[in-house]
Short mmCIF file of C-alpha atoms in Angstrom, two decimals:
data_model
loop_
_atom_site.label_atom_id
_atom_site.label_comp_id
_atom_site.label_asym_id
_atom_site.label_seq_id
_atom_site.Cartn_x
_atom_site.Cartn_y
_atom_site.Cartn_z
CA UNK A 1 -67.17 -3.25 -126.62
CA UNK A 2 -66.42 -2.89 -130.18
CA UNK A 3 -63.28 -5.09 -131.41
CA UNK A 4 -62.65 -5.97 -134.53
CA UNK A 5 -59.65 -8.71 -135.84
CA UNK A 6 -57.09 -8.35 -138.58
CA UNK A 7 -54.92 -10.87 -139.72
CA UNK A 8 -52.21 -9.03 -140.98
CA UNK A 9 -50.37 -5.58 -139.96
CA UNK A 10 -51.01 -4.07 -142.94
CA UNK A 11 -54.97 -4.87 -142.87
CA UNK A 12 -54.82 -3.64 -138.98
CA UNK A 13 -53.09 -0.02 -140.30
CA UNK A 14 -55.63 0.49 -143.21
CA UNK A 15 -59.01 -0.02 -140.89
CA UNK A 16 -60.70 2.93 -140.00
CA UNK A 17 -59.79 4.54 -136.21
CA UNK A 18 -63.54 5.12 -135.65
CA UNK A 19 -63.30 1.24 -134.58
CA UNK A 20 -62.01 2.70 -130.64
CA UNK A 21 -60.64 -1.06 -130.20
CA UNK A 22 -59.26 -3.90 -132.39
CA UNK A 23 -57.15 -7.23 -132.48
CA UNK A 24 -53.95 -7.31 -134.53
CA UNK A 25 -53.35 -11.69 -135.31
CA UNK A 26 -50.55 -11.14 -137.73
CA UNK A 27 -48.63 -14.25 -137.02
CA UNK A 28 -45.43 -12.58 -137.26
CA UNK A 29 -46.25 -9.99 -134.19
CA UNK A 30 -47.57 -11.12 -130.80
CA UNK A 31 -51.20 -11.20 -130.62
CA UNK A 32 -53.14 -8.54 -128.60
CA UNK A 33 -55.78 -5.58 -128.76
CA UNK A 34 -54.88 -2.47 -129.23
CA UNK A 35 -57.55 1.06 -128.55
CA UNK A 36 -56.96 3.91 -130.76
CA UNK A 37 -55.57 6.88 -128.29
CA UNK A 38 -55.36 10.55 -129.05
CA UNK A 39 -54.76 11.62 -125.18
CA UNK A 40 -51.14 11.02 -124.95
CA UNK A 41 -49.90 12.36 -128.53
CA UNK A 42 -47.25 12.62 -130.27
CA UNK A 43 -46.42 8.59 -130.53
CA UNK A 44 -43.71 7.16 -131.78
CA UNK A 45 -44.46 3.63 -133.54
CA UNK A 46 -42.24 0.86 -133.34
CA UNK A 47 -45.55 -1.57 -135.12
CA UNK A 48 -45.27 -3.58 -132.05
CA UNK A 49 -46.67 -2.24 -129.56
CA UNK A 50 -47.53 1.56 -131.06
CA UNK A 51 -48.59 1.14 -134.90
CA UNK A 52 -49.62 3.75 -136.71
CA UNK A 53 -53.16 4.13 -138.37
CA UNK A 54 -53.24 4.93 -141.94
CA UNK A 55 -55.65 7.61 -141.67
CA UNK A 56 -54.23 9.82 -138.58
CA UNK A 57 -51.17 11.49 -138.38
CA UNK A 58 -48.36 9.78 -135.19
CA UNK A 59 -48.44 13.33 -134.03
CA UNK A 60 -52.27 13.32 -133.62
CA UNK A 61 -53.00 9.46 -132.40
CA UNK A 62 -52.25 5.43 -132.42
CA UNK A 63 -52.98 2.32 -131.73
CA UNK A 64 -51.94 1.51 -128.39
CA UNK A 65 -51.56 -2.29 -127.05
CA UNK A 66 -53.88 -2.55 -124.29
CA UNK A 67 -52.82 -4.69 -120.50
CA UNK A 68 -54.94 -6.58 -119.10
CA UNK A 69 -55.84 -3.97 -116.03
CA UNK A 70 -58.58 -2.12 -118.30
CA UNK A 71 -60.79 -2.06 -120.68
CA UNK A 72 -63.35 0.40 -122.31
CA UNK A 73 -67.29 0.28 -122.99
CA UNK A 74 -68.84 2.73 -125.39
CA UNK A 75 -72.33 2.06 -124.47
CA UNK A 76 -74.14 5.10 -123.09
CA UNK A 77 -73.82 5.69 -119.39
CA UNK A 78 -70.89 2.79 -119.59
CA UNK A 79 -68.97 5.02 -122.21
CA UNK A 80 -65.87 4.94 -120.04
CA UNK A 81 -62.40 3.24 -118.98
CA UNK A 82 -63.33 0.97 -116.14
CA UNK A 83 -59.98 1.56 -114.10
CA UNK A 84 -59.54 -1.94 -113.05
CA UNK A 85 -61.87 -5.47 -113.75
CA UNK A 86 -62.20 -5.65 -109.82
CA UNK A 87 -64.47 -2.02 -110.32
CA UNK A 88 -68.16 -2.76 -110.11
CA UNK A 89 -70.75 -0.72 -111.48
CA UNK A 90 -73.15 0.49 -108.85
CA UNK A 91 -76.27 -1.31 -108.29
CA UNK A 92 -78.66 -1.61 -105.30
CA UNK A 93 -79.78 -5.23 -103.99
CA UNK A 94 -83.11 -4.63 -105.43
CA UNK A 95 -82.14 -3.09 -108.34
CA UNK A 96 -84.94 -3.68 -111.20
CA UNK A 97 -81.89 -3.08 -113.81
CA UNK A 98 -79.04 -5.28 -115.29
CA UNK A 99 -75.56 -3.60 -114.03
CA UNK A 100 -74.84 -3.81 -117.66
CA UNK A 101 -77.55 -3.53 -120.22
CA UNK A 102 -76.89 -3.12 -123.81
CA UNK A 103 -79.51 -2.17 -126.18
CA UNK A 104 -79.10 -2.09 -129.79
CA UNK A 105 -82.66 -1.84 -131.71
CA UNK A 106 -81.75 -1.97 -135.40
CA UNK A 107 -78.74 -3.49 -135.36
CA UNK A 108 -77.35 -3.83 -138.90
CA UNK A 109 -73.52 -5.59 -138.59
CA UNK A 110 -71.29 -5.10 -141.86
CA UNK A 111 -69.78 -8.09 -144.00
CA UNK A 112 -67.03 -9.99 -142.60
CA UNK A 113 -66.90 -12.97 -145.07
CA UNK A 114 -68.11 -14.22 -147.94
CA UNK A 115 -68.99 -17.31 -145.93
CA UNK A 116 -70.05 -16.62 -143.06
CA UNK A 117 -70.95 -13.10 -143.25
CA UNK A 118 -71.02 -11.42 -139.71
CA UNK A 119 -68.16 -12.47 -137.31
CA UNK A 120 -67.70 -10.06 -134.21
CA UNK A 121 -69.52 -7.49 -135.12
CA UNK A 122 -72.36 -8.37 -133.05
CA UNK A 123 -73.36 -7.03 -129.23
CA UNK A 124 -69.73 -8.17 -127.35
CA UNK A 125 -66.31 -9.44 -128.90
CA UNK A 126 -63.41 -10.50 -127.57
CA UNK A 127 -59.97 -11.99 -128.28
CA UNK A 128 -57.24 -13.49 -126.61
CA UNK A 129 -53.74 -15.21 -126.95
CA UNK A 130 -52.39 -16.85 -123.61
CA UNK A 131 -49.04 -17.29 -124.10
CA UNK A 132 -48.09 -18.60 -120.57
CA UNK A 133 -48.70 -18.75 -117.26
CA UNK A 134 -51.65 -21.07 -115.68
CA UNK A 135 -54.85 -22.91 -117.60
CA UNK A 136 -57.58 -20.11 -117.42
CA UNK A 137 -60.54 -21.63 -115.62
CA UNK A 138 -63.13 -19.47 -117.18
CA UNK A 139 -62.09 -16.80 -119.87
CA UNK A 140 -65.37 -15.60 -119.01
CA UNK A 141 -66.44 -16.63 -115.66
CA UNK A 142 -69.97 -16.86 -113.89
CA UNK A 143 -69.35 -17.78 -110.34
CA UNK A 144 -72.12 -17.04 -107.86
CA UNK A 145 -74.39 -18.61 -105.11
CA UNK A 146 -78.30 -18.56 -105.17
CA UNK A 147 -79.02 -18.51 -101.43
CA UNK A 148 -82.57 -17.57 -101.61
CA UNK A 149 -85.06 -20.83 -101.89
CA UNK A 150 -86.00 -21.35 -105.66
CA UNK A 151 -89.54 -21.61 -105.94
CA UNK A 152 -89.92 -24.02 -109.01
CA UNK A 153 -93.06 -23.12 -109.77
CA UNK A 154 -92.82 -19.49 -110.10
CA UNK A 155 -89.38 -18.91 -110.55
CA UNK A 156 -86.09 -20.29 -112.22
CA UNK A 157 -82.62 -19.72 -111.54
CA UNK A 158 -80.19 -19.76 -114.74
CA UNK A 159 -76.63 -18.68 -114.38
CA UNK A 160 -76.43 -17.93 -118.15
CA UNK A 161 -78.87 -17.68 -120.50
CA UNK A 162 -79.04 -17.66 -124.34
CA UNK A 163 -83.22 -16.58 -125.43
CA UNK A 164 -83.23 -15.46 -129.15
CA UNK A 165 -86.27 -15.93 -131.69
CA UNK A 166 -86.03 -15.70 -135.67
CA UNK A 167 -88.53 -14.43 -137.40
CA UNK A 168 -87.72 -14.81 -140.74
CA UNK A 169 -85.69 -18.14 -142.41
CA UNK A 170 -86.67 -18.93 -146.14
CA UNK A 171 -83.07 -20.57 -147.11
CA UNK A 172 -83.03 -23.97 -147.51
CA UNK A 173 -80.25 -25.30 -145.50
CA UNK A 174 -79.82 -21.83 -143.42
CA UNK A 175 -79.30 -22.18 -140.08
CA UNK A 176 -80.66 -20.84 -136.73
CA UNK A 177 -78.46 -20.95 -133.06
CA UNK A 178 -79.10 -20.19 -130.02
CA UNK A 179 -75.22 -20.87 -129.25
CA UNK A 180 -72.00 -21.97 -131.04
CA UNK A 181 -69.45 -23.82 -129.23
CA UNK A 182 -66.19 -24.86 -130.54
CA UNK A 183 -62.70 -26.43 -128.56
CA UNK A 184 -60.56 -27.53 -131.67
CA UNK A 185 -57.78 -29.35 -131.35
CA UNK A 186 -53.89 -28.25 -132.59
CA UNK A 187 -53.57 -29.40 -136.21
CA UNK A 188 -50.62 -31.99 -136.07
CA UNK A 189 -52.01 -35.13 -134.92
CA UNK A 190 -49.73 -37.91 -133.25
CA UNK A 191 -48.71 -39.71 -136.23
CA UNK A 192 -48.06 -36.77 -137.92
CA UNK A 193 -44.47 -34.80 -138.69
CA UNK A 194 -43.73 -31.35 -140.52
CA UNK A 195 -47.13 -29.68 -139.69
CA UNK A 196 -46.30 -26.36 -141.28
CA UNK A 197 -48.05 -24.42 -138.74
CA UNK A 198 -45.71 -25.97 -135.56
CA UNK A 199 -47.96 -26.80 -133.74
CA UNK A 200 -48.43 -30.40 -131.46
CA UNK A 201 -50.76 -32.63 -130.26
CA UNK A 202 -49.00 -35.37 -128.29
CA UNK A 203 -51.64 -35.48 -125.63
CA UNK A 204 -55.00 -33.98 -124.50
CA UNK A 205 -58.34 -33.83 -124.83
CA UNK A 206 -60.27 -30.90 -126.61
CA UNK A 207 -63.58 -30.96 -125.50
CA UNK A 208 -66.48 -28.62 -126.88
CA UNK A 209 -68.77 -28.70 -123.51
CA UNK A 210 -67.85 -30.50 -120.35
CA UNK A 211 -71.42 -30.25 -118.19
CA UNK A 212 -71.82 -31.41 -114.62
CA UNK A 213 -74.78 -31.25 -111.89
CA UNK A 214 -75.22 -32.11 -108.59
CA UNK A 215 -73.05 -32.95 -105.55
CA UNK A 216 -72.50 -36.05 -103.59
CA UNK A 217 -74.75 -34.82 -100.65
CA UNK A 218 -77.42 -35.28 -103.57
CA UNK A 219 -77.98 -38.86 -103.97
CA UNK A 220 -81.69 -39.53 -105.02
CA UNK A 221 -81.27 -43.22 -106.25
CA UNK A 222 -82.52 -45.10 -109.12
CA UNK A 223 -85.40 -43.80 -110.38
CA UNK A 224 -87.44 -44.56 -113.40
CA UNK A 225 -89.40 -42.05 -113.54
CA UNK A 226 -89.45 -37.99 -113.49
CA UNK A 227 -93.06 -36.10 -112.46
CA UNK A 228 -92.61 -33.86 -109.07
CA UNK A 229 -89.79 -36.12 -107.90
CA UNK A 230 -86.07 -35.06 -107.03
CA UNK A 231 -83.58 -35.41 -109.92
CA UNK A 232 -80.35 -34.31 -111.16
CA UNK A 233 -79.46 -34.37 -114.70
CA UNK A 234 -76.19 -33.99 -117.02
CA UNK A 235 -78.58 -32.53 -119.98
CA UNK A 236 -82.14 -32.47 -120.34
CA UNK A 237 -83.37 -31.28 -123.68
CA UNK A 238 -87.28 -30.12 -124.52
CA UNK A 239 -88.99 -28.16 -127.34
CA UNK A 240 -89.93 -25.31 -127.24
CA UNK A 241 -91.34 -24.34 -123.84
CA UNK A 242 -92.70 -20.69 -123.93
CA UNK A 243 -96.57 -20.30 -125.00
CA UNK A 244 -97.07 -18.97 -128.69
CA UNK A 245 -98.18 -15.89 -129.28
CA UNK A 246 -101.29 -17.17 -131.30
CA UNK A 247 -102.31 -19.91 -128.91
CA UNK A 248 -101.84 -23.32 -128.28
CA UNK A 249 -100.71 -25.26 -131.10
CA UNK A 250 -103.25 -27.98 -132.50
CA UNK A 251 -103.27 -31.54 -131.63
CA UNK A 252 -101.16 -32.43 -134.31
CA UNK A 253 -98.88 -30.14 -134.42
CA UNK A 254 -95.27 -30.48 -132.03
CA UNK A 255 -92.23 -28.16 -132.21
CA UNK A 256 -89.60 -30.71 -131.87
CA UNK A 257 -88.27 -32.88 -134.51
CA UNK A 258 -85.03 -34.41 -133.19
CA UNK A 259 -84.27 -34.10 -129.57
CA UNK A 260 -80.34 -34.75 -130.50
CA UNK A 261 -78.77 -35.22 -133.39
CA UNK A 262 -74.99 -36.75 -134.39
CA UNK A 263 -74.36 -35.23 -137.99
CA UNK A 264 -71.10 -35.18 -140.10
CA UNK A 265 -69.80 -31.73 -140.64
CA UNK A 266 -70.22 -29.41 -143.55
CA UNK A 267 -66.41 -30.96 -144.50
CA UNK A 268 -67.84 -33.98 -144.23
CA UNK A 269 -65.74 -35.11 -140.86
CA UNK A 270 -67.10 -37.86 -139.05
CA UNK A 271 -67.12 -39.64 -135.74
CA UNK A 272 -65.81 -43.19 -134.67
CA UNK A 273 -68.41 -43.80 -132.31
CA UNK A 274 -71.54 -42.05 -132.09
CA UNK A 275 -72.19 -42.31 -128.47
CA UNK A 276 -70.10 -43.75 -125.79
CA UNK A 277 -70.99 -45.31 -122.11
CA UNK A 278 -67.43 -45.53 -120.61
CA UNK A 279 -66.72 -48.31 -117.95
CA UNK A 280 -68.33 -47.85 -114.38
CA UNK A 281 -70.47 -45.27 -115.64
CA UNK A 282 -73.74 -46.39 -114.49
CA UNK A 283 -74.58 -47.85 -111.13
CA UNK A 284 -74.28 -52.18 -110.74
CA UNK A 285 -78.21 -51.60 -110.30
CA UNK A 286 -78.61 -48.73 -112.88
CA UNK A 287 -79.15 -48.99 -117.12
CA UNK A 288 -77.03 -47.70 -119.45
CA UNK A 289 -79.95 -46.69 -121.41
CA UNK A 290 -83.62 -46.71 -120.63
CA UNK A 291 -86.57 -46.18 -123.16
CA UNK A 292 -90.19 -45.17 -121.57
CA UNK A 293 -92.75 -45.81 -124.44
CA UNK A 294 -96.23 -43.90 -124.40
CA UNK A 295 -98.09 -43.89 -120.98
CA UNK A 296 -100.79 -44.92 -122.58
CA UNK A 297 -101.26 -47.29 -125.78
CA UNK A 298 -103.26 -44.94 -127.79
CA UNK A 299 -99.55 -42.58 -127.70
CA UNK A 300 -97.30 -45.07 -128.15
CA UNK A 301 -94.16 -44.79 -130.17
CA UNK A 302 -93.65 -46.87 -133.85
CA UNK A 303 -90.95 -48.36 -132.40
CA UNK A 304 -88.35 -48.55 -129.62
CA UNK A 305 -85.10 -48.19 -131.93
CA UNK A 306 -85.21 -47.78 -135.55
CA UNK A 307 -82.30 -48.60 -138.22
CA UNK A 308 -81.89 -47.56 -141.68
CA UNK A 309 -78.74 -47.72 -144.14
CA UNK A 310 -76.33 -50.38 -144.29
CA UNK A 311 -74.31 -52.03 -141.27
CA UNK A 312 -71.87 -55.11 -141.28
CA UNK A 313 -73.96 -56.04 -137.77
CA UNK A 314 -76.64 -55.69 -135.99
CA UNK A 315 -76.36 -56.18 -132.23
CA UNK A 316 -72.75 -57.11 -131.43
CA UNK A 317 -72.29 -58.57 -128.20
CA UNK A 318 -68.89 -60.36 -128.74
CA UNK A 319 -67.05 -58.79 -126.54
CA UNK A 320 -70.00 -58.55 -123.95
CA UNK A 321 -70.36 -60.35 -120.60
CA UNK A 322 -73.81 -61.70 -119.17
CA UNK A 323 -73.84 -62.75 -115.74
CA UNK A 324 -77.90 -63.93 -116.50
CA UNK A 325 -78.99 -63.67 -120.18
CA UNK A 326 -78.50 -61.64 -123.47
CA UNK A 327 -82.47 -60.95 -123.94
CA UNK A 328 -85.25 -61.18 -121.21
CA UNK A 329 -88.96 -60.99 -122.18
CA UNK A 330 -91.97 -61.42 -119.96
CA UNK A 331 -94.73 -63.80 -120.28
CA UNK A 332 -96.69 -61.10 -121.88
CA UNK A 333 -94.33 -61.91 -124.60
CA UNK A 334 -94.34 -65.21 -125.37
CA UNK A 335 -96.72 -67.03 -126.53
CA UNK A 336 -97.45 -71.45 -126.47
CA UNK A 337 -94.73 -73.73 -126.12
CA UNK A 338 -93.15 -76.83 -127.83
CA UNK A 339 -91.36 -80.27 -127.27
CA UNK A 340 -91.55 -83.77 -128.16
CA UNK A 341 -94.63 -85.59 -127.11
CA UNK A 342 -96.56 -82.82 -125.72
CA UNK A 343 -97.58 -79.33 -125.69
CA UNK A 344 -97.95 -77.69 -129.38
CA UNK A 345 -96.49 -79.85 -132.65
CA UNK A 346 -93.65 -77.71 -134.36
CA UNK A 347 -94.95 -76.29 -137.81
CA UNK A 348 -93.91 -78.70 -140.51
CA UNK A 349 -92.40 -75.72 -142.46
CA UNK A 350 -89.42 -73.05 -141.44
CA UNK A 351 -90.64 -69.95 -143.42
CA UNK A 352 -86.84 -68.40 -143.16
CA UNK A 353 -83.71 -68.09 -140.51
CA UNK A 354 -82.33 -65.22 -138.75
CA UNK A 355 -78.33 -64.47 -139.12
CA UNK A 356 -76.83 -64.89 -135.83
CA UNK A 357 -73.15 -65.18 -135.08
CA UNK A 358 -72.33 -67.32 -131.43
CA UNK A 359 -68.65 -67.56 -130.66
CA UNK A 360 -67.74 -66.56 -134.12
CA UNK A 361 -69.53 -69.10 -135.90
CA UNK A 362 -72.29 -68.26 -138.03
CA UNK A 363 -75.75 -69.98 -136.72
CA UNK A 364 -79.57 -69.70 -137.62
CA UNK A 365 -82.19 -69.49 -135.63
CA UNK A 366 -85.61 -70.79 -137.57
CA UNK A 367 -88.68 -68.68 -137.65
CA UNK A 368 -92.49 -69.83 -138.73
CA UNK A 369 -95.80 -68.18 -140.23
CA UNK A 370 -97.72 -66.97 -137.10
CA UNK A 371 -100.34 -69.55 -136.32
CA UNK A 372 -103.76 -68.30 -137.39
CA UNK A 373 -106.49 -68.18 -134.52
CA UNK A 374 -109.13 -70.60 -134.72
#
């Protein structure tokens, strides 16, 4: 469905009828979409809900605001009104074709911004403005039930599924999706008053993804590892996993270069806190983080955790509670011993101290040149 957006009434009149449907957002009229109609001429406009197009006469056609009981497709065999959104498109149970399948095989969409060029003028767009009633639980809703067994190693089930390639990017800086997803909050914040475009934020939370897996029937324990075993999982993230089309890639070469990343914005907005474990998260028996290394030593990582760039701290565990003990280390770690009269002498000479801070109190804990082996 084609629909393009206008943000005032006067951009909305001068854009060309051959656009079937479009979205008037002039803040002064209520929002909706409107389809260009010729069937039920002459029209008398009111620029409210019948608004003249600058290029057709009122006695020949308008734009029409459009209810929520239909909608039109102009994509071959779907070129039609679809009477009402409980209609469904005939398709067998075997069927070997989508119920809807758009193809578009040189797709060239027009300027939209200096910016960010294209907006909407891709495969599908739609707008909306709900100005009552109840919270929409899905604006666009999936809701199905795979009762067939899944047979992992053949097949795999996706509910919705985003698979696009570039083939071309030689812009420094450009950037490559497979999705966009964006949940931003009303512009006046708590402790602010006048915001000039009335709106209010006294309360809420606007999330950009809210993800959740398995059932409580589903309950596979702690585990510490993955393999064939049984798992459920908020997010799992991987490179690329389809085979190239010019063979496996060499030794030394990996697709991946940051499994997740927490950036500023192109504004320059940041976050408080990077990543948060909320209270009685994890299980008593369960880690709020856990690091596997290489399975081997000739794989291993550099290092577990790595920190560049300046920090006032850094481990704080002030407001932390141990029932046993802040660091544990096997014996595979330690190595001789020391104490008065026996074992190992202490080295005559402290090469430096490490910063600590116990109970607010700066400390320092001494540190020596590793013994050379006789």
């Amino acid at each position: 469905m084609t629909c393009s957006a206008y943000p005032t009434l006067a951009a909305f009149k001068a854009a060309p009828i051959s656009n079937l449907t479009q979205a008037l957002q002039d803040p002064s009229i209520a929002f909706g979409a409107f389809y260009g109609e010729t069937a039920n001429a002459p029209y008398a406009a009111d620029d409210i809900n019948i608004i003249k197009a600058n290029s057709t006469a009122i006695s020949v056609g308008a734009w029409v605001r459009q209810a929520a009981s239909s909608i039109q497709t102009n994509y071959g065999a779907l070129n039609k009104v679809v009477a009402s959104f409980n209609d469904i498109l005939p398709v067998t149970p075997t069927s070997t074709q989508a119920i809807q399948n758009i193809n578009v095989p040189n797709q060239q969409p027009t300027q939209s911004g200096p910016v960010v060029g294209s907006v909407g003028n891709g495969l599908a767009h739609w707008t909306y403005n709900r100005t009552g009633g109840y919270g929409s639980y899905g604006q666009i809703l999936i809701s199905g039930i795979t009762s067939a067994n899944v047979n992992r190693t053949t097949e795999l089930d996706s509910a919705f599924t985003v698979w696009t390639a570039a083939q071309h990017l030689n812009s420094r800086g450009s950037g490559y999706l497979g999705a966009w997803i964006a949940a931003n909050s009303p512009s006046s914040g708590k402790d602010y008053a006048g915001d000039p475009l009335g709106q209010t934020f006294t309360g809420g939370i606007p999330c950009g993804m809210e993800i959740n897996c398995g059932n409580r029937w589903a309950d596979f324990g702690l585990q510490l590892a993955l393999g064939g075993e049984q798992y459920t999982v908020g997010l799992q993230v991987v490179p690329d996993v389809a085979a190239s089309s010019d063979g496996p890639a060499p030794d030394d070469k990996w697709p991946g270069t940051f499994g997740i990343v927490l950036s500023h914005s192109n504004w320059g907005h940041r976050w408080w806190t990077g990543q948060f474990v909320r209270y009685d998260t994890i299980m008593p028996t369960g880690y709020a983080y856990y690091t596997q290394g290489g399975s081997t030593e000739n794989i291993q990582p550099a290092s577990a955790h790595r920190m560049d760039g300046h920090f006032v701290t850094g481990l704080d565990f002030v407001a932390a509670k141990f029932t046993d003990a802040v660091f544990r280390f096997g014996f595979s770690q330690i190595e001789g011993y020391a104490w008065d009269g026996g074992g190992q002498a202490l080295p005559g000479h402290v090469k430096g101290y490490l910063k600590i801070d116990v109970g607010g109190t700066r400390q320092l804990i001494p540190y020596f040149d590793y013994p050379t082996p006789s």
